mmCIF file of N, CA and C in Angstrom:
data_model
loop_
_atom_site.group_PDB
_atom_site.id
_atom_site.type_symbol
_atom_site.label_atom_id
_atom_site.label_comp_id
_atom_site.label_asym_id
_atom_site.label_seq_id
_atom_site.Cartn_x
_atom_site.Cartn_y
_atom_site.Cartn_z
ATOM 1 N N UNK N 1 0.838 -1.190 0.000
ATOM 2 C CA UNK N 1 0.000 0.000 0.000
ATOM 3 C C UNK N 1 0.877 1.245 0.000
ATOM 4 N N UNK N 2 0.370 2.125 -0.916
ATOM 5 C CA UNK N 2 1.327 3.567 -0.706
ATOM 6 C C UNK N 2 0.594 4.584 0.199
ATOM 7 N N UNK N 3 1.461 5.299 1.144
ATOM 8 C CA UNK N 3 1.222 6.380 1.653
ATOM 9 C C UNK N 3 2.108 7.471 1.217
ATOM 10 N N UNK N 4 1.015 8.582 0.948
ATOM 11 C CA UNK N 4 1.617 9.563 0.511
ATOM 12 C C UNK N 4 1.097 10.757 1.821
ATOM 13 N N UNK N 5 2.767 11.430 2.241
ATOM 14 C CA UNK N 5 2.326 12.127 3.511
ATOM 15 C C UNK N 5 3.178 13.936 2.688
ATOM 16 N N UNK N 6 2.187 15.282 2.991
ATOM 17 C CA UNK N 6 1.916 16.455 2.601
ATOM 18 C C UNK N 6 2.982 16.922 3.641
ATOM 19 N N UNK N 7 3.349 18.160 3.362
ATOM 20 C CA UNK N 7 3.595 19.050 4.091
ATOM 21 C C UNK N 7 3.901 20.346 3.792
ATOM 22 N N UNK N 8 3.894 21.867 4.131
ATOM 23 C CA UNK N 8 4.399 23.026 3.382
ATOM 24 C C UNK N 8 3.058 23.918 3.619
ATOM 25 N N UNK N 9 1.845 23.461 3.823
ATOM 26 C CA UNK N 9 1.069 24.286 4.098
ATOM 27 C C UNK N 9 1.219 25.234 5.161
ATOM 28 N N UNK N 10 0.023 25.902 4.710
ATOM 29 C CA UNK N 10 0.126 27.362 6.223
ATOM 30 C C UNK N 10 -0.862 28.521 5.507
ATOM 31 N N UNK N 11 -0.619 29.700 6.584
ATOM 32 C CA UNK N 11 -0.963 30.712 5.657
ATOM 33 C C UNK N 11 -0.270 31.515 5.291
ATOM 34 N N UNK N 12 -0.111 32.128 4.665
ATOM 35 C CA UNK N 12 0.121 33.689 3.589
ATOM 36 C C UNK N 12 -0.064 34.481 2.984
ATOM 37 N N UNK N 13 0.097 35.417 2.964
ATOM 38 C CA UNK N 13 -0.395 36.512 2.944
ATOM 39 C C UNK N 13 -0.524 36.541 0.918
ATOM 40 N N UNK N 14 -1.413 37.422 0.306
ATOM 41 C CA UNK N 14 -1.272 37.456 -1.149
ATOM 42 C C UNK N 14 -0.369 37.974 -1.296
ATOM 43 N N UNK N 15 0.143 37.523 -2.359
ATOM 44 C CA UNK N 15 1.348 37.772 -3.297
ATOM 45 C C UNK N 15 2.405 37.259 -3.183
ATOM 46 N N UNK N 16 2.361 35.859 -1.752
ATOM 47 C CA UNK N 16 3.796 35.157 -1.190
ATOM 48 C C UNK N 16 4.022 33.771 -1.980
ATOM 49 N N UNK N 17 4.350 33.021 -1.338
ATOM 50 C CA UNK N 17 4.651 31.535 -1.938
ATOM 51 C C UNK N 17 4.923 30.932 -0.662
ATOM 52 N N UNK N 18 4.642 29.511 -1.684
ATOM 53 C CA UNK N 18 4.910 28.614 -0.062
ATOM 54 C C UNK N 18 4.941 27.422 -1.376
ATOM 55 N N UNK N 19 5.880 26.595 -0.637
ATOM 56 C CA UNK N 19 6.396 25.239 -1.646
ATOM 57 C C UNK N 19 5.541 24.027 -0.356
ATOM 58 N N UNK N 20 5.218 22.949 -1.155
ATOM 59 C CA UNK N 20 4.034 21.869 -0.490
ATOM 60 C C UNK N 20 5.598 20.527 -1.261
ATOM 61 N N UNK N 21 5.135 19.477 -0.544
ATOM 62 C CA UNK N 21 5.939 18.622 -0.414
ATOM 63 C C UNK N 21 5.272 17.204 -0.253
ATOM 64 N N UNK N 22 5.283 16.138 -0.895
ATOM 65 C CA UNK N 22 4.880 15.180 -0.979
ATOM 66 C C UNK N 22 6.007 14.170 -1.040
ATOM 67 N N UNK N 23 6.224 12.944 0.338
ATOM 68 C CA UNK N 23 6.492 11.989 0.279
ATOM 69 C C UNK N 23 6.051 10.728 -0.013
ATOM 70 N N UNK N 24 6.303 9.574 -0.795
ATOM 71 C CA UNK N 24 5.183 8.637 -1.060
ATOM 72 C C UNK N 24 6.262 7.422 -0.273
ATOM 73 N N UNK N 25 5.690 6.576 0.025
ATOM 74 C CA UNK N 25 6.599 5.424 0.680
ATOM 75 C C UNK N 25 6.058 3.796 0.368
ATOM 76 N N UNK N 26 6.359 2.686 0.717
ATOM 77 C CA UNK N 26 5.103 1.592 0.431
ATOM 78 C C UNK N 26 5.710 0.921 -1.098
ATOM 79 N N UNK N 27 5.827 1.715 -2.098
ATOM 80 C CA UNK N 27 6.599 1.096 -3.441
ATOM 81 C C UNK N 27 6.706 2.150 -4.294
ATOM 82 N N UNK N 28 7.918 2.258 -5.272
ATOM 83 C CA UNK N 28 8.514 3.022 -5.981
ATOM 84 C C UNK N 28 7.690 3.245 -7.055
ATOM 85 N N UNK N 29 7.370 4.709 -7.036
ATOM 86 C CA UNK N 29 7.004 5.276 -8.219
ATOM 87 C C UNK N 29 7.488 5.834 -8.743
ATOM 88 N N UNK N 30 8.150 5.437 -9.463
ATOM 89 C CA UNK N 30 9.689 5.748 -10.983
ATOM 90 C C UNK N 30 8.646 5.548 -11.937
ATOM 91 N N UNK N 31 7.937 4.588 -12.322
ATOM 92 C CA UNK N 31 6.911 4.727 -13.049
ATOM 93 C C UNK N 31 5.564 5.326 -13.369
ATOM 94 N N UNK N 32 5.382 6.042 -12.609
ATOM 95 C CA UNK N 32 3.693 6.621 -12.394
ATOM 96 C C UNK N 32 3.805 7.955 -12.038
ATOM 97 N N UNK N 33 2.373 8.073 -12.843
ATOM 98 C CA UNK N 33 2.292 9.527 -12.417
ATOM 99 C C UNK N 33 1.549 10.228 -11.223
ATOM 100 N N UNK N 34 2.073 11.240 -10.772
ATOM 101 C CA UNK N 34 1.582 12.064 -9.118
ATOM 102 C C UNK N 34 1.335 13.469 -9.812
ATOM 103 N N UNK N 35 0.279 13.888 -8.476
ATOM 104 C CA UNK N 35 -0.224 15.228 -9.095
ATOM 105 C C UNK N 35 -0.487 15.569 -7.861
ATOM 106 N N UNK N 36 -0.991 17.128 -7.968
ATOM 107 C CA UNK N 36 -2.112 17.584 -6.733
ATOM 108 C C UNK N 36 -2.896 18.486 -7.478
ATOM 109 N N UNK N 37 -3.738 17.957 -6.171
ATOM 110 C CA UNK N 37 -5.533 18.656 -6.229
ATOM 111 C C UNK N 37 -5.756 19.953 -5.012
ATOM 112 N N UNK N 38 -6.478 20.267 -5.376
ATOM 113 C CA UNK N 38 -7.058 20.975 -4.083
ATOM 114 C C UNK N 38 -8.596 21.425 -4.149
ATOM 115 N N UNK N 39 -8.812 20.982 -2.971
ATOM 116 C CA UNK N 39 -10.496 21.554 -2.878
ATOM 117 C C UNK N 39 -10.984 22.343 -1.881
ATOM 118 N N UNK N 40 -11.203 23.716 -2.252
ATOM 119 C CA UNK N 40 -11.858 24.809 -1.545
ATOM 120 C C UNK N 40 -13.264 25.042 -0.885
ATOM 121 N N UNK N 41 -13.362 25.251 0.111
ATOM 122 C CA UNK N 41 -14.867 25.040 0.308
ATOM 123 C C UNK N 41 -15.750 25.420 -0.187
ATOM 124 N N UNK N 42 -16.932 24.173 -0.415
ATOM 125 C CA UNK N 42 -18.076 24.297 -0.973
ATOM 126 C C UNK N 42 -17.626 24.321 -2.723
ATOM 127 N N UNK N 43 -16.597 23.597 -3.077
ATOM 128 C CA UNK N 43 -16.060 23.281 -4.546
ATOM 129 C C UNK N 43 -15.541 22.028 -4.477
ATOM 130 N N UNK N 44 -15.673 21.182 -5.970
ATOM 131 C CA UNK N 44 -15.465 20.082 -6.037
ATOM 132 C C UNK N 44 -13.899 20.148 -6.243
ATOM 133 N N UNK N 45 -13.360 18.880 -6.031
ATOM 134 C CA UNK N 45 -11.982 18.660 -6.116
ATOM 135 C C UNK N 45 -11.472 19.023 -7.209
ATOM 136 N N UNK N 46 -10.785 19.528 -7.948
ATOM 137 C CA UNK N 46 -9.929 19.954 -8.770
ATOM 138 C C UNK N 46 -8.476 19.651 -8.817
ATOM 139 N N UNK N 47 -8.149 19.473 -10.002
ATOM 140 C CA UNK N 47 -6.202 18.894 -10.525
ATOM 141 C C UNK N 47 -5.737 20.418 -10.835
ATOM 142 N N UNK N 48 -4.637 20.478 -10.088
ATOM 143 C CA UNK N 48 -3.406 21.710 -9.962
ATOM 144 C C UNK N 48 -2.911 21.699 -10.748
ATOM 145 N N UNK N 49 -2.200 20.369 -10.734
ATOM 146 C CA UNK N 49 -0.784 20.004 -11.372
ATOM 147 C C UNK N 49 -0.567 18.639 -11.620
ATOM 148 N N UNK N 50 -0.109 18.072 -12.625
ATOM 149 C CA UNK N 50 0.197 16.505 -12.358
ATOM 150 C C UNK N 50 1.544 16.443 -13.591
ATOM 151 N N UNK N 51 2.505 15.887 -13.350
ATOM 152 C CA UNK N 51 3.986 14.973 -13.634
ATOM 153 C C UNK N 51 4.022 13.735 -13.794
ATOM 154 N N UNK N 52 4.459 13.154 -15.168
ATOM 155 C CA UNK N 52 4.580 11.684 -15.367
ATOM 156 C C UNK N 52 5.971 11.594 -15.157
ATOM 157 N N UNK N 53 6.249 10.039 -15.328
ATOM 158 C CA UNK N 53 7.424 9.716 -14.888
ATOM 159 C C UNK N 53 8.656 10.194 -15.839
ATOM 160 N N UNK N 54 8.371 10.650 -16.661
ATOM 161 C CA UNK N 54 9.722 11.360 -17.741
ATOM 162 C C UNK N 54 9.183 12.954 -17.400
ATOM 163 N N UNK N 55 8.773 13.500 -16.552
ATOM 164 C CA UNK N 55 9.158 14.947 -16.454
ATOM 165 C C UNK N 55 8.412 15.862 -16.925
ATOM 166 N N UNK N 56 6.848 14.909 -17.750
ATOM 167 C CA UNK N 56 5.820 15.796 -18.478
ATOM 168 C C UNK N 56 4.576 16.597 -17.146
ATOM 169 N N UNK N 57 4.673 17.755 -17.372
ATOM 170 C CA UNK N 57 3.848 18.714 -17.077
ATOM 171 C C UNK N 57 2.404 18.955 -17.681
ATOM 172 N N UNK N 58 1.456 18.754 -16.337
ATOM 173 C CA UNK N 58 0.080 20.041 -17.271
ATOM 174 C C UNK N 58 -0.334 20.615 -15.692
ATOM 175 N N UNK N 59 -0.970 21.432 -16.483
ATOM 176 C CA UNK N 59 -1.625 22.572 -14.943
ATOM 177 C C UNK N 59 -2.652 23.114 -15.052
ATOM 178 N N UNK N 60 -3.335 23.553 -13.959
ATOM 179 C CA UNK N 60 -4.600 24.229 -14.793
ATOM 180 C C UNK N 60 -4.458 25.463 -15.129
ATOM 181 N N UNK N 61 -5.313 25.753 -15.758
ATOM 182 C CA UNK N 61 -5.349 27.385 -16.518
ATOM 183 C C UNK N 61 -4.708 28.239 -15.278
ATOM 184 N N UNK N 62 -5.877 28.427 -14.258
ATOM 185 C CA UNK N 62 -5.494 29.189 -13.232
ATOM 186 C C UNK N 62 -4.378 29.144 -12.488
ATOM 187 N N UNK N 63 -3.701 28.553 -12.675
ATOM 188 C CA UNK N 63 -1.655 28.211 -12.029
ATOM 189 C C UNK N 63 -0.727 28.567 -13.035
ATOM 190 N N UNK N 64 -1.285 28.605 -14.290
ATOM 191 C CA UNK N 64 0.155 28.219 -15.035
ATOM 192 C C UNK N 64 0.633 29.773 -14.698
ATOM 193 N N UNK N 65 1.819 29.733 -14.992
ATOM 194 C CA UNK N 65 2.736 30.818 -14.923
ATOM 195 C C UNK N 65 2.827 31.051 -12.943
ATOM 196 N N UNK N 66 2.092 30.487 -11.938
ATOM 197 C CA UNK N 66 2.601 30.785 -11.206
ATOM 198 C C UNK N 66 2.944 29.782 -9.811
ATOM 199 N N UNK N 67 2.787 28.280 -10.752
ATOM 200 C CA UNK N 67 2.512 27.500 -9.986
ATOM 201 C C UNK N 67 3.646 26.085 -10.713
ATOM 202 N N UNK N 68 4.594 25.376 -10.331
ATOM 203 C CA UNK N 68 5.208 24.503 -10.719
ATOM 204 C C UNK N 68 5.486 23.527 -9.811
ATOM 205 N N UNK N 69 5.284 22.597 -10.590
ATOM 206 C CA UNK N 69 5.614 20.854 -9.665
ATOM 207 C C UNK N 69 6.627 20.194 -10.175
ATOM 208 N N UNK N 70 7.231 19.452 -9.253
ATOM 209 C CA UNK N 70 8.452 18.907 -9.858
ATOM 210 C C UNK N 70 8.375 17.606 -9.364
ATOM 211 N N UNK N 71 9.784 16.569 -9.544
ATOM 212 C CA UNK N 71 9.736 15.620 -8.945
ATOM 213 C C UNK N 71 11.078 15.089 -8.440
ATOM 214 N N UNK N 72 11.452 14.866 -7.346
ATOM 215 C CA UNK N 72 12.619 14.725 -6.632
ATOM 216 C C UNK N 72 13.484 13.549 -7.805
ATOM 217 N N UNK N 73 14.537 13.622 -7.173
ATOM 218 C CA UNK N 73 15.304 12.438 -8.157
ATOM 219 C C UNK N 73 14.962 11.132 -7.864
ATOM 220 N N UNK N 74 14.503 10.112 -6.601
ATOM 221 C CA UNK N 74 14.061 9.031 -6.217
ATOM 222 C C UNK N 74 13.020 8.567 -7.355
ATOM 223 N N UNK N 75 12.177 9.894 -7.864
ATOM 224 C CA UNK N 75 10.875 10.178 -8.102
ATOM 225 C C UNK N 75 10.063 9.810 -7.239
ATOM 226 N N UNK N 76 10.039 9.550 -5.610
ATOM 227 C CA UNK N 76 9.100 9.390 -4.920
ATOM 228 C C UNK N 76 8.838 10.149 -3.704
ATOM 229 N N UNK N 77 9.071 11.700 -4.307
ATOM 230 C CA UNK N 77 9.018 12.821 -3.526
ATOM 231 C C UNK N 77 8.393 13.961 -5.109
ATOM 232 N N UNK N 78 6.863 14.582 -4.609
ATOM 233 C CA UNK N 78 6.711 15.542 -5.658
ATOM 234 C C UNK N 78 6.731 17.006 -5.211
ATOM 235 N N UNK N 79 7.140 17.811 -5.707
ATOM 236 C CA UNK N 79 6.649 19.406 -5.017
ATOM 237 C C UNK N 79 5.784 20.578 -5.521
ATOM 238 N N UNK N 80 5.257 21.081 -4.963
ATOM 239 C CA UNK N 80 4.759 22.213 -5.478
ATOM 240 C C UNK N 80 4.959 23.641 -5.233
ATOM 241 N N UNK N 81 5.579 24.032 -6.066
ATOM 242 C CA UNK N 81 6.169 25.602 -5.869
ATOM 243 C C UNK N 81 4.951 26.681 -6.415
ATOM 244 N N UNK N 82 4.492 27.493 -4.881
ATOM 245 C CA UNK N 82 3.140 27.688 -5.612
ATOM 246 C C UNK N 82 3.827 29.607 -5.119
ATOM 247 N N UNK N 83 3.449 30.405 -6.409
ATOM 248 C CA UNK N 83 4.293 31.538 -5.940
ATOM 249 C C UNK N 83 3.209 32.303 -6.327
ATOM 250 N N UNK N 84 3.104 34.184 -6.023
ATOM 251 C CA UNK N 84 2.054 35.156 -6.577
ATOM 252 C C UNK N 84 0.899 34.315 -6.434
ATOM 253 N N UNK N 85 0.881 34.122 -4.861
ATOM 254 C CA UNK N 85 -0.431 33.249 -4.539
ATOM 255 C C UNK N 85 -1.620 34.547 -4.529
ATOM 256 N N UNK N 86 -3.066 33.852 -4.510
ATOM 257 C CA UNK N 86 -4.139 34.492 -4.248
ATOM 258 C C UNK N 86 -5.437 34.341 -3.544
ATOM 259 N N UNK N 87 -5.923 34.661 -2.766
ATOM 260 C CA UNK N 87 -6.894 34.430 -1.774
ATOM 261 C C UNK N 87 -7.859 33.514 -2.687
ATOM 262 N N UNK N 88 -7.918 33.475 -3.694
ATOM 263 C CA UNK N 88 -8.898 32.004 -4.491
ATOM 264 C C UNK N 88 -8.010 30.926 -4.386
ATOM 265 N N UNK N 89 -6.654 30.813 -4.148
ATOM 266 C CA UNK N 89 -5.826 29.546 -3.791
ATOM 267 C C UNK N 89 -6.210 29.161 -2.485
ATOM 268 N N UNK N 90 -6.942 29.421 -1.710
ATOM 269 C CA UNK N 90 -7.575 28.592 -0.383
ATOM 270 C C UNK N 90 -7.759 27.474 -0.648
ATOM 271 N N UNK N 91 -7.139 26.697 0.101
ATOM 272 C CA UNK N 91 -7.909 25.259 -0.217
ATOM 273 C C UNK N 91 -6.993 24.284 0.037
ATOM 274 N N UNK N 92 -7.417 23.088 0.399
ATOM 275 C CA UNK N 92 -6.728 21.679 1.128
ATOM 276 C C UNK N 92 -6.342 21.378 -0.003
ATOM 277 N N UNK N 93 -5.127 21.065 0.057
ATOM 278 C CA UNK N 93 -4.364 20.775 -1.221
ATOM 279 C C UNK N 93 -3.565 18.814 -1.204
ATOM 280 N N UNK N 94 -4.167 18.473 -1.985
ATOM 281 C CA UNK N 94 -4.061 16.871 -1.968
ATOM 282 C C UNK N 94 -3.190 16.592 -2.605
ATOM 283 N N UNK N 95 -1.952 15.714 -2.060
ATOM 284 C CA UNK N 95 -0.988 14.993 -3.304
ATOM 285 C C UNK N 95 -1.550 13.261 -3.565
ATOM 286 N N UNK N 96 -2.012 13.103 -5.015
ATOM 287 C CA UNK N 96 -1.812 11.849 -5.307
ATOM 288 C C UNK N 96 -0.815 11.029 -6.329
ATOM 289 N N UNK N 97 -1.130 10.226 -6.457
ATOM 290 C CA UNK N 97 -0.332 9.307 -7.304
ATOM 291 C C UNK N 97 -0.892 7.864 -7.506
ATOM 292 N N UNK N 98 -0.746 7.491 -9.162
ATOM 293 C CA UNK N 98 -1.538 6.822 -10.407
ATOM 294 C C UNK N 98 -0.353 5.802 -9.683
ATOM 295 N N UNK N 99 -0.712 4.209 -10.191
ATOM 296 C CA UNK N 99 -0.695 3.059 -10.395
ATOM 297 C C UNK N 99 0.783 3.082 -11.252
ATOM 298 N N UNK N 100 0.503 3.860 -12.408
ATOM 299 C CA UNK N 100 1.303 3.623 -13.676
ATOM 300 C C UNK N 100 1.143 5.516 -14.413
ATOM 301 N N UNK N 101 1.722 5.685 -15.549
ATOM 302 C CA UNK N 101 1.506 6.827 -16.238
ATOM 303 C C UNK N 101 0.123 6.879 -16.831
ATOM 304 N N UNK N 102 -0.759 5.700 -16.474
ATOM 305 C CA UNK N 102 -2.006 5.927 -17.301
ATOM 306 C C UNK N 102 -2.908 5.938 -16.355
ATOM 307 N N UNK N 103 -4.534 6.270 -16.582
ATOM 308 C CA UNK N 103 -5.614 5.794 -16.014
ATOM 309 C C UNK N 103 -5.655 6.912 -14.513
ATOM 310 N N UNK N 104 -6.734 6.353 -14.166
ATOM 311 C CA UNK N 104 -6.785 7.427 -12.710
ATOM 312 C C UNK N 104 -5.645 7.570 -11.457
ATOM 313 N N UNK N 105 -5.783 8.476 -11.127
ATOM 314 C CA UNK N 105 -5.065 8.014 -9.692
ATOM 315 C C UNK N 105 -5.274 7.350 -8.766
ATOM 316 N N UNK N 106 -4.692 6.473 -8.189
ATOM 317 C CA UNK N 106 -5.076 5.453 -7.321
ATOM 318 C C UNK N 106 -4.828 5.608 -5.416
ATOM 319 N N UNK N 107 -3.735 6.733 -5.599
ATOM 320 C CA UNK N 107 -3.333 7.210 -3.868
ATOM 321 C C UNK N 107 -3.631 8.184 -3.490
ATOM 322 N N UNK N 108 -3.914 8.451 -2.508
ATOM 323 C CA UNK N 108 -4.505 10.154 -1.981
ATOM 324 C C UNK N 108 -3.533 10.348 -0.920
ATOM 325 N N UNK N 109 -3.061 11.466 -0.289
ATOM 326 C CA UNK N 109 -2.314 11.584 1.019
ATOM 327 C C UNK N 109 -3.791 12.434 1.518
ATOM 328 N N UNK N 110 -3.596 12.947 2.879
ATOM 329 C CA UNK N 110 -4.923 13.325 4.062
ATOM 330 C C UNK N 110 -5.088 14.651 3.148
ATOM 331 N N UNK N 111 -3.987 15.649 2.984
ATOM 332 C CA UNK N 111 -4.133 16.880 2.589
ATOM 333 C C UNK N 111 -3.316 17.869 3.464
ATOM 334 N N UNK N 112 -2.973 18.960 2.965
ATOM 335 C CA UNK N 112 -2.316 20.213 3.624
ATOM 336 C C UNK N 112 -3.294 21.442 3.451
ATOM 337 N N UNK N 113 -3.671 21.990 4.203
ATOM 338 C CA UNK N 113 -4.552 23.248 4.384
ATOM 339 C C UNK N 113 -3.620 24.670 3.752
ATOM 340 N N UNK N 114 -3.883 25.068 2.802
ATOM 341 C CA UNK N 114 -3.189 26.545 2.130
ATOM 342 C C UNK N 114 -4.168 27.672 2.549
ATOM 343 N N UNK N 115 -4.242 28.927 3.625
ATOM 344 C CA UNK N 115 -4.940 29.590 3.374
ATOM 345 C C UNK N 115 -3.991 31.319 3.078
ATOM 346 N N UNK N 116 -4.589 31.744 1.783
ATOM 347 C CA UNK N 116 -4.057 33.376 1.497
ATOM 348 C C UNK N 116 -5.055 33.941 1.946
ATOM 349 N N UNK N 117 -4.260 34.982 3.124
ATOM 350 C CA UNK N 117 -5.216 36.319 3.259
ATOM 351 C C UNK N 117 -4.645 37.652 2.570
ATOM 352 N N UNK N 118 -6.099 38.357 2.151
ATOM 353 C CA UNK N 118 -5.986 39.632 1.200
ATOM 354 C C UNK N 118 -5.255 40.328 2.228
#
Protein backbone atom coordinates (compact mmCIF):
# COMPACT_ATOMS: atom_id res chain seq x y z
CA UNK A 1 0.00 0.00 0.00
CA UNK A 2 1.33 3.57 -0.71
CA UNK A 3 1.22 6.38 1.65
CA UNK A 4 1.62 9.56 0.51
CA UNK A 5 2.33 12.13 3.51
CA UNK A 6 1.92 16.45 2.60
CA UNK A 7 3.60 19.05 4.09
CA UNK A 8 4.40 23.03 3.38
CA UNK A 9 1.07 24.29 4.10
CA UNK A 10 0.13 27.36 6.22
CA UNK A 11 -0.96 30.71 5.66
CA UNK A 12 0.12 33.69 3.59
CA UNK A 13 -0.39 36.51 2.94
CA UNK A 14 -1.27 37.46 -1.15
CA UNK A 15 1.35 37.77 -3.30
CA UNK A 16 3.80 35.16 -1.19
CA UNK A 17 4.65 31.53 -1.94
CA UNK A 18 4.91 28.61 -0.06
CA UNK A 19 6.40 25.24 -1.65
CA UNK A 20 4.03 21.87 -0.49
CA UNK A 21 5.94 18.62 -0.41
CA UNK A 22 4.88 15.18 -0.98
CA UNK A 23 6.49 11.99 0.28
CA UNK A 24 5.18 8.64 -1.06
CA UNK A 25 6.60 5.42 0.68
CA UNK A 26 5.10 1.59 0.43
CA UNK A 27 6.60 1.10 -3.44
CA UNK A 28 8.51 3.02 -5.98
CA UNK A 29 7.00 5.28 -8.22
CA UNK A 30 9.69 5.75 -10.98
CA UNK A 31 6.91 4.73 -13.05
CA UNK A 32 3.69 6.62 -12.39
CA UNK A 33 2.29 9.53 -12.42
CA UNK A 34 1.58 12.06 -9.12
CA UNK A 35 -0.22 15.23 -9.09
CA UNK A 36 -2.11 17.58 -6.73
CA UNK A 37 -5.53 18.66 -6.23
CA UNK A 38 -7.06 20.98 -4.08
CA UNK A 39 -10.50 21.55 -2.88
CA UNK A 40 -11.86 24.81 -1.54
CA UNK A 41 -14.87 25.04 0.31
CA UNK A 42 -18.08 24.30 -0.97
CA UNK A 43 -16.06 23.28 -4.55
CA UNK A 44 -15.46 20.08 -6.04
CA UNK A 45 -11.98 18.66 -6.12
CA UNK A 46 -9.93 19.95 -8.77
CA UNK A 47 -6.20 18.89 -10.53
CA UNK A 48 -3.41 21.71 -9.96
CA UNK A 49 -0.78 20.00 -11.37
CA UNK A 50 0.20 16.50 -12.36
CA UNK A 51 3.99 14.97 -13.63
CA UNK A 52 4.58 11.68 -15.37
CA UNK A 53 7.42 9.72 -14.89
CA UNK A 54 9.72 11.36 -17.74
CA UNK A 55 9.16 14.95 -16.45
CA UNK A 56 5.82 15.80 -18.48
CA UNK A 57 3.85 18.71 -17.08
CA UNK A 58 0.08 20.04 -17.27
CA UNK A 59 -1.62 22.57 -14.94
CA UNK A 60 -4.60 24.23 -14.79
CA UNK A 61 -5.35 27.39 -16.52
CA UNK A 62 -5.49 29.19 -13.23
CA UNK A 63 -1.66 28.21 -12.03
CA UNK A 64 0.15 28.22 -15.04
CA UNK A 65 2.74 30.82 -14.92
CA UNK A 66 2.60 30.78 -11.21
CA UNK A 67 2.51 27.50 -9.99
CA UNK A 68 5.21 24.50 -10.72
CA UNK A 69 5.61 20.85 -9.67
CA UNK A 70 8.45 18.91 -9.86
CA UNK A 71 9.74 15.62 -8.94
CA UNK A 72 12.62 14.73 -6.63
CA UNK A 73 15.30 12.44 -8.16
CA UNK A 74 14.06 9.03 -6.22
CA UNK A 75 10.88 10.18 -8.10
CA UNK A 76 9.10 9.39 -4.92
CA UNK A 77 9.02 12.82 -3.53
CA UNK A 78 6.71 15.54 -5.66
CA UNK A 79 6.65 19.41 -5.02
CA UNK A 80 4.76 22.21 -5.48
CA UNK A 81 6.17 25.60 -5.87
CA UNK A 82 3.14 27.69 -5.61
CA UNK A 83 4.29 31.54 -5.94
CA UNK A 84 2.05 35.16 -6.58
CA UNK A 85 -0.43 33.25 -4.54
CA UNK A 86 -4.14 34.49 -4.25
CA UNK A 87 -6.89 34.43 -1.77
CA UNK A 88 -8.90 32.00 -4.49
CA UNK A 89 -5.83 29.55 -3.79
CA UNK A 90 -7.57 28.59 -0.38
CA UNK A 91 -7.91 25.26 -0.22
CA UNK A 92 -6.73 21.68 1.13
CA UNK A 93 -4.36 20.78 -1.22
CA UNK A 94 -4.06 16.87 -1.97
CA UNK A 95 -0.99 14.99 -3.30
CA UNK A 96 -1.81 11.85 -5.31
CA UNK A 97 -0.33 9.31 -7.30
CA UNK A 98 -1.54 6.82 -10.41
CA UNK A 99 -0.70 3.06 -10.40
CA UNK A 100 1.30 3.62 -13.68
CA UNK A 101 1.51 6.83 -16.24
CA UNK A 102 -2.01 5.93 -17.30
CA UNK A 103 -5.61 5.79 -16.01
CA UNK A 104 -6.78 7.43 -12.71
CA UNK A 105 -5.06 8.01 -9.69
CA UNK A 106 -5.08 5.45 -7.32
CA UNK A 107 -3.33 7.21 -3.87
CA UNK A 108 -4.51 10.15 -1.98
CA UNK A 109 -2.31 11.58 1.02
CA UNK A 110 -4.92 13.33 4.06
CA UNK A 111 -4.13 16.88 2.59
CA UNK A 112 -2.32 20.21 3.62
CA UNK A 113 -4.55 23.25 4.38
CA UNK A 114 -3.19 26.54 2.13
CA UNK A 115 -4.94 29.59 3.37
CA UNK A 116 -4.06 33.38 1.50
CA UNK A 117 -5.22 36.32 3.26
CA UNK A 118 -5.99 39.63 1.20
Amino acid sequence: QVQLVESGGGLVQAGGSLRLSCAASGRTLSTSRMGWFRQAPGKERELVAGINSRGYTNSADSVKGRFTISRGNGKNTVYLQMNSLKPDDTAVYYCAAARSDYGGYDYWGQGTHVTVSS
